[in-house]
């Protein structure tokens, strides 16, 4: 177990090529679980390979514990990695693949057998131990690759999309197993995923990457509730955050956003009151679950608008209802027992303190949440605080 710290890490694959990793600053404590998310090609696997020592960094330093491992060979870093491509030894059986790292470390055979049995049971591959990788499905190969890493007790685990090829049911099961295992072993872990739920549920910390740059580094809650910019806000959350472009106006000394459903209008008072925001093109961000049906108690307290239902999507646990506000399609996540007909008019409410504002040109966040919800420790993210 060890801390992991990336200090201003840069990586370029060759002269004349653009930097694949740009000034990466990340640090996780011993035993923490870091999730890396970002679109395809943003540099996640490159970063994993650099941490493992399979790629050289071209600037900065990688610290494991208090040791600078930047120039060290992979085998000296004491890391176990699950590659996105599995990278199993094709001529070895599943059992031999899992045993390999343990034999190299000269573990007694009885302990190796116990370890193989343990991970094979965990990963539901007991019946495959004598097969060769070529005789397995993609999802089975992926579980063998997991088994090979989990059989070891390294300082750090690196998992590059380890569950991506599993069917939906097994994936959910394995997610819970990963969490249980991490709670038990508390091994420092870096985990790449495209899955929102994995990112939110497994991570102690989440780093959102784009074009080789960390856009935000924080707890899952910070990333979800207090995204640093439009990219982070749009990347995390399913169904995604609603974005409504508009200009803020001043009314009776307060900044307001005017919402128009075609049937009715509503003024959302902004919690920030900076003169620089007046008449500025902004994008208002509102998560689907923050729009509620007007109910008796809160009816007089929160801004209210009537809007016509365009489409409904009953998902089981929720009903997603789509309306149009300011010519933008807006998704409202309502309770499953609410089943409005298309064309019906609903009365919706918003808590203005939960509304996020972004600069329409740069995508940067304007202002922060209400003080009670503001966060400490935003990592290396620079933000405009216009409260
Ligand atoms: N060996 C290499 N030589 C040159 N460029 C590379 C090499 N490996 C990766 N790249 C480039 O670096 C960028 C980042 O690739 P990387 O594999 O790290 O992305 P990723 O975030 O893991 O994407 P995905 O989600 O698709 O796995 C891409 O533009 C890729 O084409
Ligand atoms: Mg990758």
Coordinates of C-alpha atoms and ligand atoms in Angstrom, one line a residue:
X1 CA 0.0 0.0 0.0
X2 CA 1.3 3.5 -0.8
X3 CA 0.4 7.0 -1.7
X4 CA 0.5 8.0 -5.4
X5 CA 1.4 11.4 -6.5
X6 CA 1.8 12.7 -10.0
X7 CA 3.8 16.0 -10.1
X8 CA 3.4 18.0 -13.3
X9 CA 3.5 14.9 -15.5
X10 CA 3.9 15.4 -19.2
X11 CA 4.0 12.8 -22.0
X12 CA 4.6 13.1 -25.7
X13 CA 4.9 10.1 -28.0
X14 CA 7.5 11.8 -30.2
X15 CA 9.0 15.0 -31.4
X16 CA 6.4 17.0 -33.4
X17 CA 3.5 15.1 -31.9
X18 CA 1.2 17.0 -29.5
X19 CA 1.5 16.3 -25.8
X20 CA -0.7 13.4 -24.8
X21 CA -0.6 14.3 -21.1
X22 CA -0.3 17.9 -20.0
X23 CA 0.8 19.0 -16.6
X24 CA -1.0 16.2 -14.8
X25 CA -1.2 16.9 -11.0
X26 CA -2.9 14.3 -8.9
X27 CA -2.4 12.9 -5.5
X28 CA -4.1 10.1 -3.7
X29 CA -3.6 8.9 -0.1
X30 CA -2.7 5.4 0.9
X31 CA -5.6 3.1 0.3
X32 CA -7.6 5.5 -1.8
X33 CA -9.5 4.5 -5.0
X34 CA -9.0 7.0 -7.9
X35 CA -11.3 6.9 -10.9
X36 CA -10.1 8.2 -14.2
X37 CA -12.8 9.2 -16.6
X38 CA -12.8 11.0 -20.0
X39 CA -13.7 10.6 -23.6
X40 CA -11.9 8.1 -25.9
X41 CA -8.4 9.3 -26.7
X42 CA -8.0 11.7 -23.8
X43 CA -5.0 9.9 -22.4
X44 CA -6.3 7.6 -19.7
X45 CA -4.4 4.5 -20.8
X46 CA -1.3 6.6 -21.5
X47 CA -1.5 7.8 -17.9
X48 CA -1.9 4.3 -16.6
X49 CA 1.0 3.0 -18.7
X50 CA 3.2 5.9 -17.4
X51 CA 2.3 5.0 -13.8
X52 CA 3.1 1.4 -14.5
X53 CA 6.4 2.3 -16.1
X54 CA 5.5 0.9 -19.5
X55 CA 5.8 4.3 -21.1
X56 CA 8.4 7.0 -20.1
X57 CA 7.2 10.3 -19.0
X58 CA 8.7 13.4 -20.8
X59 CA 8.3 15.8 -17.8
X60 CA 7.5 15.8 -14.2
X61 CA 7.7 13.1 -11.6
X62 CA 5.7 10.1 -10.4
X63 CA 6.0 9.4 -6.7
X64 CA 4.9 6.1 -5.0
X65 CA 5.2 6.6 -1.3
X66 CA 8.1 9.0 -0.9
X67 CA 10.0 7.4 -3.8
X68 CA 10.4 9.0 -7.2
X69 CA 9.7 6.0 -9.5
X70 CA 9.8 8.0 -12.8
X71 CA 13.0 6.3 -14.1
X72 CA 12.3 2.8 -12.5
X73 CA 11.5 -0.3 -14.5
X74 CA 8.0 -1.6 -14.3
X75 CA 9.0 -4.7 -12.2
X76 CA 10.5 -2.5 -9.5
X77 CA 7.4 -0.4 -9.0
X78 CA 5.4 -3.3 -7.4
X79 CA 2.2 -2.5 -9.4
X80 CA -0.4 -5.0 -10.7
X81 CA -2.2 -3.8 -13.8
X82 CA -5.2 -5.0 -15.8
X83 CA -4.7 -3.8 -19.4
X84 CA -7.6 -2.6 -21.5
X85 CA -6.4 -5.2 -24.1
X86 CA -6.2 -7.9 -21.3
X87 CA -2.6 -8.9 -22.5
X88 CA -2.9 -12.5 -21.4
X89 CA -0.1 -15.0 -22.3
X90 CA -1.7 -16.9 -25.2
X91 CA 0.2 -20.1 -24.8
X92 CA -0.5 -20.5 -21.0
X93 CA -3.7 -21.8 -19.5
X94 CA -5.9 -19.6 -17.4
X95 CA -4.4 -21.1 -14.3
X96 CA -0.9 -20.5 -15.5
X97 CA -1.7 -16.9 -16.4
X98 CA -3.0 -16.3 -12.9
X99 CA -0.1 -18.1 -11.2
X100 CA 2.6 -16.4 -13.3
X101 CA 3.2 -13.3 -11.1
X102 CA 3.1 -15.4 -7.9
X103 CA 5.7 -18.0 -9.2
X104 CA 8.0 -15.2 -10.2
X105 CA 7.7 -13.9 -6.6
X106 CA 8.5 -17.4 -5.4
X107 CA 5.3 -17.9 -3.4
X108 CA 5.0 -21.5 -2.1
X109 CA 2.8 -23.7 -4.3
X110 CA 0.2 -24.4 -1.6
X111 CA -0.3 -20.6 -1.2
X112 CA -0.5 -20.2 -5.0
X113 CA -3.2 -22.8 -5.2
X114 CA -5.2 -21.1 -2.5
X115 CA -4.8 -17.8 -4.2
X116 CA -5.9 -19.1 -7.6
X117 CA -8.9 -20.8 -6.0
X118 CA -9.8 -17.6 -4.3
X119 CA -9.7 -15.3 -7.3
X120 CA -11.3 -17.9 -9.6
X121 CA -14.3 -18.2 -7.2
X122 CA -14.5 -14.4 -6.9
X123 CA -14.5 -13.9 -10.7
X124 CA -16.6 -17.0 -11.5
X125 CA -13.9 -18.6 -13.7
X126 CA -13.3 -21.8 -11.8
X127 CA -14.6 -23.9 -14.7
X128 CA -12.1 -22.2 -17.1
X129 CA -8.8 -22.7 -15.3
X130 CA -7.5 -25.3 -17.8
X131 CA -8.4 -23.4 -21.0
X132 CA -6.2 -21.2 -23.1
X133 CA -7.1 -17.5 -23.6
X134 CA -7.9 -18.2 -27.2
X135 CA -10.7 -20.5 -26.1
X136 CA -12.4 -17.8 -24.0
X137 CA -14.9 -15.0 -24.8
X138 CA -13.9 -11.4 -24.4
X139 CA -15.6 -11.1 -21.0
X140 CA -14.0 -14.3 -19.8
X141 CA -10.6 -13.1 -20.9
X142 CA -11.2 -9.8 -19.0
X143 CA -12.0 -11.7 -15.8
X144 CA -8.8 -13.8 -16.2
X145 CA -6.8 -10.5 -16.6
X146 CA -8.5 -9.3 -13.4
X147 CA -7.6 -12.6 -11.7
X148 CA -4.0 -12.2 -12.6
X149 CA -3.8 -8.8 -11.0
X150 CA -6.0 -9.7 -7.9
X151 CA -3.9 -12.7 -7.1
X152 CA -1.1 -10.4 -6.2
X153 CA -0.8 -7.9 -3.3
X154 CA 1.1 -5.1 -4.9
X155 CA 1.5 -1.5 -3.6
X156 CA -0.9 -0.2 -6.3
X157 CA -3.5 -1.7 -8.6
X158 CA -4.1 -0.2 -12.0
X159 CA -7.3 -1.2 -13.7
X160 CA -7.9 0.0 -17.3
X161 CA -11.7 -0.5 -17.9
X162 CA -11.6 -4.0 -16.3
X163 CA -15.4 -4.6 -16.5
X164 CA -16.1 -3.2 -20.0
X165 CA -16.7 -6.5 -21.7
X166 CA -18.9 -8.1 -19.1
X167 CA -22.6 -8.5 -19.6
X168 CA -24.8 -6.0 -17.6
X169 CA -25.7 -8.4 -14.7
X170 CA -22.1 -9.6 -14.1
X171 CA -20.8 -6.1 -14.4
X172 CA -23.1 -4.9 -11.6
X173 CA -22.1 -8.0 -9.5
X174 CA -18.4 -7.4 -10.1
X175 CA -18.7 -3.7 -9.2
X176 CA -20.0 -4.6 -5.8
X177 CA -17.2 -7.3 -5.5
X178 CA -14.6 -4.7 -6.4
X179 CA -15.9 -2.4 -3.7
X180 CA -16.0 -5.1 -1.1
X181 CA -12.5 -6.2 -2.0
X182 CA -11.2 -2.7 -1.8
X183 CA -12.9 -2.2 1.6
X184 CA -11.1 -5.3 2.8
X185 CA -7.7 -4.9 1.2
X186 CA -7.5 -1.1 1.1
X187 CA -4.9 -1.2 -1.7
X188 CA -4.3 2.1 -3.5
X189 CA -6.1 1.8 -6.8
X190 CA -6.4 3.7 -10.1
X191 CA -9.4 2.6 -12.2
X192 CA -10.4 3.8 -15.7
X193 CA -14.0 3.5 -16.6
X194 CA -16.6 5.0 -18.9
X195 CA -19.4 3.9 -16.6
X196 CA -21.0 6.7 -14.6
X197 CA -22.2 4.5 -11.9
X198 CA -18.8 2.9 -11.4
X199 CA -17.2 6.3 -11.3
X200 CA -19.7 7.6 -8.7
X201 CA -19.9 4.4 -6.5
X202 CA -16.3 3.1 -6.5
X203 CA -14.2 6.2 -6.4
X204 CA -12.9 8.1 -3.3
X205 CA -11.7 10.6 -5.8
X206 CA -12.5 11.2 -9.5
X207 CA -10.3 12.8 -12.1
X208 CA -12.1 14.0 -15.2
X209 CA -9.8 14.2 -18.2
X210 CA -10.1 15.8 -21.6
X211 CA -7.3 16.2 -24.3
X212 CA -4.6 15.1 -21.8
X213 CA -5.7 17.7 -19.2
X214 CA -7.3 17.1 -15.9
X215 CA -10.5 19.2 -15.9
X216 CA -11.4 18.5 -12.3
X217 CA -10.1 16.4 -9.5
X218 CA -12.3 15.9 -6.5
X219 CA -14.7 13.6 -4.6
X220 CA -17.5 12.1 -6.7
X221 CA -19.9 14.4 -4.8
X222 CA -17.8 17.5 -5.7
X223 CA -17.6 16.4 -9.4
X224 CA -21.4 15.9 -9.5
X225 CA -22.7 18.8 -7.5
X226 CA -20.0 21.3 -8.1
X227 CA -18.5 20.8 -11.6
X228 CA -15.7 23.1 -12.6
X229 CA -16.8 23.7 -16.1
X230 CA -19.4 22.8 -18.8
X231 CA -17.4 19.7 -19.9
X232 CA -17.4 18.1 -16.5
X233 CA -21.0 19.0 -15.9
X234 CA -22.0 17.4 -19.2
X235 CA -19.8 14.3 -18.8
X236 CA -21.0 13.2 -15.4
X237 CA -24.6 12.3 -14.8
X238 CA -27.2 10.1 -16.5
X239 CA -29.6 11.4 -17.8
X240 CA -27.2 14.4 -18.3
X241 CA -27.6 17.8 -16.9
X242 CA -29.9 20.1 -18.8
X243 CA -28.3 23.2 -20.4
X244 CA -30.3 26.3 -21.3
X245 CA -28.6 29.1 -23.1
X246 CA -29.8 32.6 -22.1
X247 CA -28.9 36.1 -21.1
X248 CA -29.2 37.2 -17.5
X249 CA -31.2 40.3 -16.8
X250 CA -31.5 42.7 -13.9
X251 CA -34.9 43.1 -12.3
X252 CA -35.5 45.1 -9.1
X253 CA -31.7 45.1 -8.5
X254 CA -31.4 41.3 -8.7
X255 CA -30.0 39.2 -11.5
X256 CA -32.7 36.8 -12.9
X257 CA -32.8 34.2 -15.6
X258 CA -36.0 34.3 -17.5
X259 CA -37.5 30.9 -18.5
X260 CA -40.2 30.6 -21.1
X261 CA -42.1 27.4 -21.8
X262 CA -44.2 28.8 -24.5
X263 CA -47.2 28.7 -22.2
X264 CA -45.8 30.6 -19.3
X265 CA -42.7 32.5 -18.1
X266 CA -40.8 32.4 -14.8
X267 CA -38.0 34.5 -13.3
X268 CA -35.3 32.5 -11.6
X269 CA -33.4 34.8 -9.2
X270 CA -29.7 34.1 -9.2
X271 CA -27.8 33.5 -6.0
X272 CA -24.9 35.6 -7.3
X273 CA -25.4 39.2 -8.1
X274 CA -22.2 40.3 -10.0
X275 CA -22.7 43.3 -12.3
X276 CA -20.4 41.6 -14.8
X277 CA -23.0 38.9 -15.4
X278 CA -25.7 41.3 -16.5
X279 CA -26.7 40.8 -20.2
X280 CA -24.0 38.2 -20.5
X281 CA -24.5 35.0 -22.5
X282 CA -24.6 32.2 -20.1
X283 CA -25.6 28.6 -20.0
X284 CA -27.8 27.6 -17.1
X285 CA -27.3 24.1 -15.9
X286 CA -30.0 22.1 -14.1
X287 CA -29.9 18.4 -13.3
X288 CA -33.1 16.5 -14.2
X289 CA -33.7 15.5 -10.6
X290 CA -33.6 19.2 -9.4
X291 CA -36.8 20.0 -11.3
X292 CA -39.8 18.9 -9.2
X293 CA -43.5 18.9 -9.6
X294 CA -45.1 21.8 -7.6
X295 CA -46.5 20.5 -4.4
X296 CA -48.6 22.1 -1.8
X297 CA -45.9 22.9 0.8
X298 CA -43.3 24.5 -1.4
X299 CA -45.6 26.0 -3.9
X300 CA -45.3 29.5 -2.7
X301 CA -41.6 29.4 -2.0
X302 CA -39.9 28.3 -5.2
X303 CA -40.1 29.7 -8.8
X304 CA -42.8 27.9 -10.7
X305 CA -43.5 27.4 -14.4
X306 CA -46.2 25.6 -16.3
X307 CA -44.9 23.5 -19.3
X308 CA -46.4 21.1 -21.8
X309 CA -45.1 17.5 -21.8
X310 CA -43.5 16.6 -25.1
X311 CA -42.3 13.0 -24.4
X312 CA -42.3 10.7 -21.4
X313 CA -39.8 7.9 -20.8
X314 CA -40.8 5.6 -17.9
X315 CA -37.5 3.9 -17.0
X316 CA -38.9 1.8 -14.0
X317 CA -37.4 3.7 -11.1
X318 CA -38.1 7.1 -12.6
X319 CA -40.3 8.8 -15.2
X320 CA -38.3 11.1 -17.4
X321 CA -40.5 13.8 -18.7
X322 CA -39.3 16.2 -21.5
X323 CA -40.5 19.8 -21.8
X324 CA -39.3 22.8 -23.7
X325 CA -37.8 25.8 -22.0
X326 CA -36.3 28.7 -24.0
X327 CA -36.4 26.4 -27.0
X328 CA -34.2 23.8 -25.3
X329 CA -35.3 20.3 -24.6
X330 CA -35.3 19.9 -20.8
X331 CA -35.5 16.5 -19.0
X332 CA -37.2 16.3 -15.6
X333 CA -36.7 13.2 -13.5
X334 CA -40.0 12.5 -11.7
X335 CA -41.3 9.8 -9.5
X336 CA -42.3 6.5 -11.3
X337 CA -46.0 6.9 -10.3
X338 CA -46.2 10.2 -12.2
X339 CA -47.3 9.3 -15.7
X340 CA -48.4 12.4 -17.5
X341 CA -49.9 12.2 -21.0
X342 CA -48.1 13.9 -23.9
X343 CA -49.6 17.3 -24.3
X344 CA -50.6 17.6 -20.6
X345 CA -49.5 20.7 -18.7
X346 CA -47.3 20.2 -15.6
X347 CA -46.4 22.8 -13.0
X348 CA -42.7 22.5 -12.3
X349 CA -40.5 24.1 -9.7
X350 CA -36.8 24.8 -9.4
X351 CA -34.6 25.6 -6.4
X352 CA -32.5 28.6 -7.7
X353 CA -29.7 27.7 -5.3
X354 CA -29.1 24.5 -7.2
X355 CA -28.9 26.2 -10.6
X356 CA -25.4 26.3 -12.1
X357 CA -24.1 29.0 -14.5
X358 CA -21.5 28.6 -17.1
X359 CA -19.9 31.1 -19.5
X360 CA -21.4 30.4 -22.9
X361 CA -18.1 31.1 -24.7
X362 CA -15.5 29.5 -22.4
X363 CA -17.6 26.9 -20.6
X364 CA -16.1 28.0 -17.3
X365 CA -18.3 28.0 -14.2
X366 CA -19.5 31.3 -13.1
X367 CA -19.9 31.5 -9.3
X368 CA -20.2 28.6 -6.9
X369 CA -23.1 27.0 -5.2
X370 CA -24.8 28.5 -2.2
X371 CA -22.3 28.8 0.6
X372 CA -23.6 25.9 2.6
X373 CA -22.9 23.6 -0.4
X374 CA -19.5 25.0 -1.4
X375 CA -16.6 22.7 -1.2
X376 CA -13.1 22.8 0.2
X377 CA -10.2 21.2 -1.5
X378 CA -10.9 21.7 -5.2
X379 CA -7.5 20.4 -6.2
X380 CA -5.8 22.3 -9.0
X381 CA -9.0 23.7 -10.5
X382 CA -9.1 27.4 -11.0
X383 CA -12.5 28.9 -10.8
X384 CA -14.2 32.2 -11.1
X385 CA -15.8 33.0 -7.8
X386 CA -18.4 35.7 -8.5
X387 CA -20.6 35.3 -5.5
Ligands
LIG1 N1 2.1 4.5 -28.9 C1 1.6 5.6 -29.3 N2 2.1 6.4 -30.2 C2 1.6 7.6 -30.6 N3 0.4 8.0 -30.1 C3 -0.3 7.2 -29.2 C4 0.3 6.0 -28.7 N4 -0.6 5.5 -27.8 C5 -1.6 6.3 -27.7 N5 -1.4 7.4 -28.6 C6 -2.3 8.6 -28.7 O1 -2.5 9.2 -27.5 C7 -3.8 9.6 -27.2 C8 -4.3 9.0 -26.0 O2 -4.5 7.6 -26.1 P1 -5.0 6.7 -24.9 O3 -4.9 5.3 -25.4 O4 -4.2 7.1 -23.7 O5 -6.5 7.2 -24.8 P2 -7.7 6.7 -23.8 O6 -8.1 7.8 -23.0 O7 -7.2 5.5 -23.0 O8 -8.8 6.2 -24.8 P3 -9.9 5.0 -24.8 O9 -11.0 5.4 -23.9 O10 -10.3 4.9 -26.2 O11 -9.2 3.8 -24.3 C9 -4.6 9.2 -28.5 O12 -4.7 10.3 -29.3 C10 -3.7 8.1 -29.1 O13 -3.9 8.1 -30.5
LIG2 MG1 -7.7 3.5 -23.0

